[in-house]
mmCIF file of C-alpha atoms in Angstrom:
data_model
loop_
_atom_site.group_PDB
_atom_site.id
_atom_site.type_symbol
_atom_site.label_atom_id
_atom_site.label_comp_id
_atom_site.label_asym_id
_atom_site.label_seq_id
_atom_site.Cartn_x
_atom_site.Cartn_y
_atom_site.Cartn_z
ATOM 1 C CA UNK A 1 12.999 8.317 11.896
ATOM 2 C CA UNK A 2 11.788 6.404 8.805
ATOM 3 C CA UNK A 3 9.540 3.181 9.765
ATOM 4 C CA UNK A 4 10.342 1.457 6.244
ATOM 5 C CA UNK A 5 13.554 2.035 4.368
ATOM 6 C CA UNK A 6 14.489 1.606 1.164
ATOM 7 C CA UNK A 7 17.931 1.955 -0.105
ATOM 8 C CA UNK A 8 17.879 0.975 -3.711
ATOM 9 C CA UNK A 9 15.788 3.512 -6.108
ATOM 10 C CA UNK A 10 16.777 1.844 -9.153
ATOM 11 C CA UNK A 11 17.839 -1.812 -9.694
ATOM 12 C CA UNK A 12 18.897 -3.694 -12.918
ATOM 13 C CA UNK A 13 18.796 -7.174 -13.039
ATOM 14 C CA UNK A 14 19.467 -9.308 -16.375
ATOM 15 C CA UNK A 15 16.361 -12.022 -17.197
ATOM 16 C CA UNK A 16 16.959 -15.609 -15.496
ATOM 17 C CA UNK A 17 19.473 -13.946 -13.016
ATOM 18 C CA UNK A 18 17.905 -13.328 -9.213
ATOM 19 C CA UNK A 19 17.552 -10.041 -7.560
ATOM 20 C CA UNK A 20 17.544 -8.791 -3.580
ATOM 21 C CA UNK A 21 15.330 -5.790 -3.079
ATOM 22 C CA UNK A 22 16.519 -4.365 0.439
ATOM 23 C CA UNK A 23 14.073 -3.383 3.364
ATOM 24 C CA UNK A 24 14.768 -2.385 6.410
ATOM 25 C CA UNK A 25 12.296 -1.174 9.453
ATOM 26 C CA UNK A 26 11.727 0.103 12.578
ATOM 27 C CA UNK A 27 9.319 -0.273 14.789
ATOM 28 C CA UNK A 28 9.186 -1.489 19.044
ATOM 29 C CA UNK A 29 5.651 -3.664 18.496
ATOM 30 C CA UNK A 30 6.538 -7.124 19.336
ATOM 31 C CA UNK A 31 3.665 -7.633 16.672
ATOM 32 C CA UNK A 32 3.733 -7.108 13.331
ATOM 33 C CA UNK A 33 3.517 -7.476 9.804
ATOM 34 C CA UNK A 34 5.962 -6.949 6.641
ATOM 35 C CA UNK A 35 4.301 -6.842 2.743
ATOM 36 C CA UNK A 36 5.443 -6.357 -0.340
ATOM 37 C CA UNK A 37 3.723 -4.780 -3.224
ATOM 38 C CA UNK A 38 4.359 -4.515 -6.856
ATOM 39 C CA UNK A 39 3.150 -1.351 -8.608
ATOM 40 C CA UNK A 40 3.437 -1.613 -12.240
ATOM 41 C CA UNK A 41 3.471 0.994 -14.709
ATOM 42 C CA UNK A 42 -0.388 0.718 -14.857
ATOM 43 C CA UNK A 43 -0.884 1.962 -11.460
ATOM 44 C CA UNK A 44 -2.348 -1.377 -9.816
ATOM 45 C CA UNK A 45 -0.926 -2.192 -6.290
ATOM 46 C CA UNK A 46 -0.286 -6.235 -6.234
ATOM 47 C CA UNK A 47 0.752 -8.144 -3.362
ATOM 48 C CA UNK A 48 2.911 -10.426 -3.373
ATOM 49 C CA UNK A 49 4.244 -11.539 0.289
ATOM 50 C CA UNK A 50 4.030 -11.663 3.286
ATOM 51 C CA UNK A 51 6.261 -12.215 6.698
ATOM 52 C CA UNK A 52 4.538 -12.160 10.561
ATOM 53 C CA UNK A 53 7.003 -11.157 12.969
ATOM 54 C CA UNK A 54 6.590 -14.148 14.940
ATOM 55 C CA UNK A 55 6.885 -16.684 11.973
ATOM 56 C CA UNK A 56 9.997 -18.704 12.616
ATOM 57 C CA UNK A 57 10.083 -19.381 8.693
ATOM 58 C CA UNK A 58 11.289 -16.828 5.426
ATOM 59 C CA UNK A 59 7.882 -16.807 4.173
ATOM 60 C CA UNK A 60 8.024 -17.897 -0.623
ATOM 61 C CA UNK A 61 5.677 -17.204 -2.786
ATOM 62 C CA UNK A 62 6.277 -18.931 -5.942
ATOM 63 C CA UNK A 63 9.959 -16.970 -7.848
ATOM 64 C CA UNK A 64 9.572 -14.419 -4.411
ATOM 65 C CA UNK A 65 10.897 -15.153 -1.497
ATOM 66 C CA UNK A 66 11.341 -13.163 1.783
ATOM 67 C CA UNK A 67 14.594 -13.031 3.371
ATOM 68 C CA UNK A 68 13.662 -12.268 6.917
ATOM 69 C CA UNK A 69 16.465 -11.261 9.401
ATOM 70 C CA UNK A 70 15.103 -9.925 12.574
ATOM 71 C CA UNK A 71 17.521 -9.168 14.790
ATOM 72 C CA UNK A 72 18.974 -6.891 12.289
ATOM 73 C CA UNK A 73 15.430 -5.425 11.231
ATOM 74 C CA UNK A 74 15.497 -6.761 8.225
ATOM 75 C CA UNK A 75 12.898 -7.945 5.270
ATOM 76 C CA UNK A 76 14.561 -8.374 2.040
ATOM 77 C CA UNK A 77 12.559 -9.456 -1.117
ATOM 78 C CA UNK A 78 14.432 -11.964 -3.542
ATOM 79 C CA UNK A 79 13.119 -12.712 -6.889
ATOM 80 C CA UNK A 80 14.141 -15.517 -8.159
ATOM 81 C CA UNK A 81 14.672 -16.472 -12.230
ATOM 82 C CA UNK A 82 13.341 -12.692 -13.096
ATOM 83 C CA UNK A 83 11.189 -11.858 -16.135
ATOM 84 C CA UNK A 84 10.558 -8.881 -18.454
ATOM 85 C CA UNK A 85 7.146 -8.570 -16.740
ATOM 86 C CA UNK A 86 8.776 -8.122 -13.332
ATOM 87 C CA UNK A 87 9.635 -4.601 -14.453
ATOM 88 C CA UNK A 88 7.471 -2.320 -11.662
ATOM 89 C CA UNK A 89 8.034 -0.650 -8.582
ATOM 90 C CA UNK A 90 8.654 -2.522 -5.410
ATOM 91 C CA UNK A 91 7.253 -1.330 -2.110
ATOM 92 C CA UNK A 92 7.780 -3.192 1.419
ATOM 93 C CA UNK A 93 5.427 -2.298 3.872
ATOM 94 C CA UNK A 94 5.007 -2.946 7.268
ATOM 95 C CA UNK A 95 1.794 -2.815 9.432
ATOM 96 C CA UNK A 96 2.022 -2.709 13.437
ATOM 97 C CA UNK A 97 -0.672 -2.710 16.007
ATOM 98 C CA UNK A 98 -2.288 0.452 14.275
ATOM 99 C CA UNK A 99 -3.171 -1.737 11.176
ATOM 100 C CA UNK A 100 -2.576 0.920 8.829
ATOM 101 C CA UNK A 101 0.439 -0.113 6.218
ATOM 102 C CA UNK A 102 3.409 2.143 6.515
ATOM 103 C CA UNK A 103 5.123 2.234 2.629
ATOM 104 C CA UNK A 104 8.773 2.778 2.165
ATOM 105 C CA UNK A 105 10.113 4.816 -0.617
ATOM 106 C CA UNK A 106 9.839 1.865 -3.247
ATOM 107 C CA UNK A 107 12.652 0.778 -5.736
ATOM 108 C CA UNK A 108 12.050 0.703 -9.315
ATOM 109 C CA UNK A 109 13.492 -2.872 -11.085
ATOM 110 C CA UNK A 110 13.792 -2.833 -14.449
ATOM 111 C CA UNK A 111 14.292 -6.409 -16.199
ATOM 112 C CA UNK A 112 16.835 -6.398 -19.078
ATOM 113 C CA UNK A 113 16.580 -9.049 -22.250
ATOM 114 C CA UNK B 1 -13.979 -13.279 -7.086
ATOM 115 C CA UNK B 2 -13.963 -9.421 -7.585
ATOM 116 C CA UNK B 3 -11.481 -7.838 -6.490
ATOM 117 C CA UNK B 4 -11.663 -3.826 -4.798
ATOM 118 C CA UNK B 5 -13.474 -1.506 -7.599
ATOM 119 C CA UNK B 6 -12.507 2.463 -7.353
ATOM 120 C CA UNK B 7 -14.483 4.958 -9.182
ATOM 121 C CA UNK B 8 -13.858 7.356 -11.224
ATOM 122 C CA UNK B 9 -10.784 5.636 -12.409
ATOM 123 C CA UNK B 10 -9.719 9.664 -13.262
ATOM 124 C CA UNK B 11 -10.954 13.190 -12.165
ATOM 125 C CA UNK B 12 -10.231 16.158 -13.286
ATOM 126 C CA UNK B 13 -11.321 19.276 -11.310
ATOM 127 C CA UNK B 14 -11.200 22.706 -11.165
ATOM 128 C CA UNK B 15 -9.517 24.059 -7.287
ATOM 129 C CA UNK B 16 -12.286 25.238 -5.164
ATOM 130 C CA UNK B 17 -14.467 22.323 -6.206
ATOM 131 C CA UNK B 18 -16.108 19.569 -3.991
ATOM 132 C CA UNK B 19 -15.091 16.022 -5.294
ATOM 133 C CA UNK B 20 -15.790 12.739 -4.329
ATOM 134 C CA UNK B 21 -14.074 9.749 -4.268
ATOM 135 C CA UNK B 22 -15.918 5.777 -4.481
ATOM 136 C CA UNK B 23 -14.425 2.518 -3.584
ATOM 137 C CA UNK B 24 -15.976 -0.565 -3.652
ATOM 138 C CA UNK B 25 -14.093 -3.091 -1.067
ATOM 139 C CA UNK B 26 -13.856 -7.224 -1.622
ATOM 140 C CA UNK B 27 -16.992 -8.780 -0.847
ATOM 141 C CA UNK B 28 -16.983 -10.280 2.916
ATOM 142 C CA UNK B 29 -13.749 -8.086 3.826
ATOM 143 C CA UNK B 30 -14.590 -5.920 7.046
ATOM 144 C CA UNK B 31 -11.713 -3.447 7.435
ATOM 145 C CA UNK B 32 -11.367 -0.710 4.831
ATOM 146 C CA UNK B 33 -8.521 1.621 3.897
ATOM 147 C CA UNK B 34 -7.759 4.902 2.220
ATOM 148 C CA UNK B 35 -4.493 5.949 1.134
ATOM 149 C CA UNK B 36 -2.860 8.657 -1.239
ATOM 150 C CA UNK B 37 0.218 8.299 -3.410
ATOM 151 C CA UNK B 38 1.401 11.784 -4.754
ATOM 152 C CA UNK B 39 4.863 12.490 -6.369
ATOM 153 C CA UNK B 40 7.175 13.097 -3.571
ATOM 154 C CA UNK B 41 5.203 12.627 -0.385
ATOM 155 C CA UNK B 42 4.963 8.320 -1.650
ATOM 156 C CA UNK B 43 1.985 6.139 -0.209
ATOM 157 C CA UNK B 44 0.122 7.866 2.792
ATOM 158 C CA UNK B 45 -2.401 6.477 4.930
ATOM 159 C CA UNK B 46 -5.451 8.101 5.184
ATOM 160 C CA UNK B 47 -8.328 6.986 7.237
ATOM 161 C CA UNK B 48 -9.146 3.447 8.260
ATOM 162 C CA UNK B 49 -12.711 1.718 8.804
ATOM 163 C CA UNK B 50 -13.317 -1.641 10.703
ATOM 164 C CA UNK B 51 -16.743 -2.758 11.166
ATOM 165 C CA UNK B 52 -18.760 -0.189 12.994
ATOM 166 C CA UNK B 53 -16.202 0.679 15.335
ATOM 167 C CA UNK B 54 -15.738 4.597 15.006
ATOM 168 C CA UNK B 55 -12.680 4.997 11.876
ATOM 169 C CA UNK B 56 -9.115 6.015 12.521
ATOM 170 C CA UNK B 57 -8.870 8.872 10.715
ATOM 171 C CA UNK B 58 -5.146 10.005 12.098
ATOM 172 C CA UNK B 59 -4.135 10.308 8.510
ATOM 173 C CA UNK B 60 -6.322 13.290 6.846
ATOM 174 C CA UNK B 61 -4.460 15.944 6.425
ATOM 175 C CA UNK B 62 -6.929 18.604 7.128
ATOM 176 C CA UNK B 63 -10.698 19.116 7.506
ATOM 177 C CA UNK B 64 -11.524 19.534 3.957
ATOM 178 C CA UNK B 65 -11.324 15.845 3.986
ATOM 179 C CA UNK B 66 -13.826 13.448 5.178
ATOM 180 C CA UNK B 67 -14.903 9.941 4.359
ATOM 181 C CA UNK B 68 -17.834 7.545 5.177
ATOM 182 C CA UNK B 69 -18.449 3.863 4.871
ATOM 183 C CA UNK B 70 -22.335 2.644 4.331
ATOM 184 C CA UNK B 71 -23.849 -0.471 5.928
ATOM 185 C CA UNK B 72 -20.247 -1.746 6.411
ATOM 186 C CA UNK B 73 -19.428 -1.634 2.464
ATOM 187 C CA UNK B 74 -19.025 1.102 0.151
ATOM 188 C CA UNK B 75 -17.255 4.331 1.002
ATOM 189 C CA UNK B 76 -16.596 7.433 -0.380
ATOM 190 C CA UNK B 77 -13.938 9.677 0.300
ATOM 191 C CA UNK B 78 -15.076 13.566 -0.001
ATOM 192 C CA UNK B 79 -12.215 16.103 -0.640
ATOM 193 C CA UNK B 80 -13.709 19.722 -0.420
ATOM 194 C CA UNK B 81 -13.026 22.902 -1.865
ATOM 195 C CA UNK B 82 -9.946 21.155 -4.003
ATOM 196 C CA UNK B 83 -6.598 22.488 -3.554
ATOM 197 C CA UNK B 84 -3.282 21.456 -6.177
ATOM 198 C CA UNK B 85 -1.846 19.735 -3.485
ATOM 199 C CA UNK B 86 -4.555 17.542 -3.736
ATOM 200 C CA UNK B 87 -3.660 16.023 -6.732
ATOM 201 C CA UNK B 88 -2.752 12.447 -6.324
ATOM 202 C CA UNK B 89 -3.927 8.863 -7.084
ATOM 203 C CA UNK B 90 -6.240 7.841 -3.905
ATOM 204 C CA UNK B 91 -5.843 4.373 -3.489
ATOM 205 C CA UNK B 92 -8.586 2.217 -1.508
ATOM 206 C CA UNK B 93 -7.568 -1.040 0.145
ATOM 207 C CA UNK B 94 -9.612 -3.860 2.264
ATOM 208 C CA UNK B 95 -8.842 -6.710 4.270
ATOM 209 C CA UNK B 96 -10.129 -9.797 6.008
ATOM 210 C CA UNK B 97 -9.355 -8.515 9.614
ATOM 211 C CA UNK B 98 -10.046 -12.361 10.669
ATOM 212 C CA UNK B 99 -7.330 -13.999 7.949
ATOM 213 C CA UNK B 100 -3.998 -13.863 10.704
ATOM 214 C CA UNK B 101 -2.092 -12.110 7.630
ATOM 215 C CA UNK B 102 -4.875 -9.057 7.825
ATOM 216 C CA UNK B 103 -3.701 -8.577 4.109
ATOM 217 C CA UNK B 104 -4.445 -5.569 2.577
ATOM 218 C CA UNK B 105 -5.481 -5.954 -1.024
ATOM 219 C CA UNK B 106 -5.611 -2.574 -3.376
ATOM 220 C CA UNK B 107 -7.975 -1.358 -6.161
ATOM 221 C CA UNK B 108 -7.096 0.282 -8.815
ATOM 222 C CA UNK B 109 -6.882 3.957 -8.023
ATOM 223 C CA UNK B 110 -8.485 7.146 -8.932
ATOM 224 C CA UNK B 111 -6.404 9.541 -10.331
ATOM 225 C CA UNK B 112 -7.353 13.281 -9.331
ATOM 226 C CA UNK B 113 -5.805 16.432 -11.117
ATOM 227 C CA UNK B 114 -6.605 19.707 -9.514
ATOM 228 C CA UNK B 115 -6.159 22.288 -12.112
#
């Protein structure tokens, strides 16, 4: 079974308007830890969030935010007001007790003027 | 302050060749990570480093690979006798094991083509 799922390959958003990137995992550690990255077309692997399992708040960053539901397994990225320059691949991750990341498939957003 | 350095940022090699791979972690951070991200197969882990504890290196995906980390810094990821499959960008990673997030920040990447 995949660890770190996600659905959307593509997304369009128009500039100004939010966006929800979806993630979903799977894992039985009582402990662990959900990322997500931002992979422009340069190659450079940014991050931008971060949620602890056992944080009773949706961790924000700034325009992201982390819509954390975890009875239903879920980590959900929203970007807020989007830019041109948020054009990149998304990855969630998630690390458990083996403290390696585990990457899902990524979702490529594309900003539109 | 600096952030993870990779080098060479590319490398191109002919298969059956020895190459070797340099990353340069963030200054204080104690764990260390390797990972490949090939077309198809997305971001693998490769093999993990954490102070002088012995590495986890569950993800290498066969012998020809090996890595080592010097006085708890630099390491250098070895790929012998190059196959095609091998061509990828290897991404190197390090973290703060003590900060509670134990986030994982990236350099840049070196891009290897097999020919």
């Amino acid at each position: 079974a995949q660890k770190i799922t996600q659905t959307q390959p593509g997304m369009f958003v128009q500039e100004k308007e939010a966006v929800t990137l979806d993630c979903t995992y799977d894992t039985s550690d009582p402990s662990y830890g959900l990322f997500w990255y931002k992979q422009p077309s340069s190659g450079e692997m940014i991050f931008l969030i971060y949620q602890g399992s056992y944080d009773q708040q949706n961790a924000t960053e700034g325009r992201y935010s982390l819509n954390f539901q975890k009875a239903r397994k879920s980590a959900n990225l929203v970007i807020s007001a989007s830019q041109l320059g948020d054009s990149a691949m998304y990855f969630c991750a998630m690390r458990e007790l083996t403290r390696q990341l585990t990457f899902g498939s990524g979702t490529q957003l594309t900003v539109l003027p | 302050g600096a952030g993870v350095s990779q080098s060479p940022s590319n490398k191109v090699t002919e298969k059956g060749k020895d190459v070797e791979l340099r990353c340069d972690p963030i200054s204080g951070h104690t764990a260390l990570y390797w990972y490949r991200q090939s077309l198809g197969q997305g971001l693998e882990f490769l093999i993990y480093f954490q102070g002088n504890s012995a590495p986890d290196k569950s993800g290498l995906p066969s012998d020809r690979f090996s890595a080592e980390r010097t006085g708890g810094s630099v390491s250098t990821l070895t790929i012998q006798r190059t196959q095609q499959e091998d061509s990828a960008v290897y991404l190197c990673a390090s973290s703060l094991v003590r900060d509670h997030t134990d986030t994982q920040y990236f350099g840049p990447g070196t891009r290897l083509t097999v020919l």
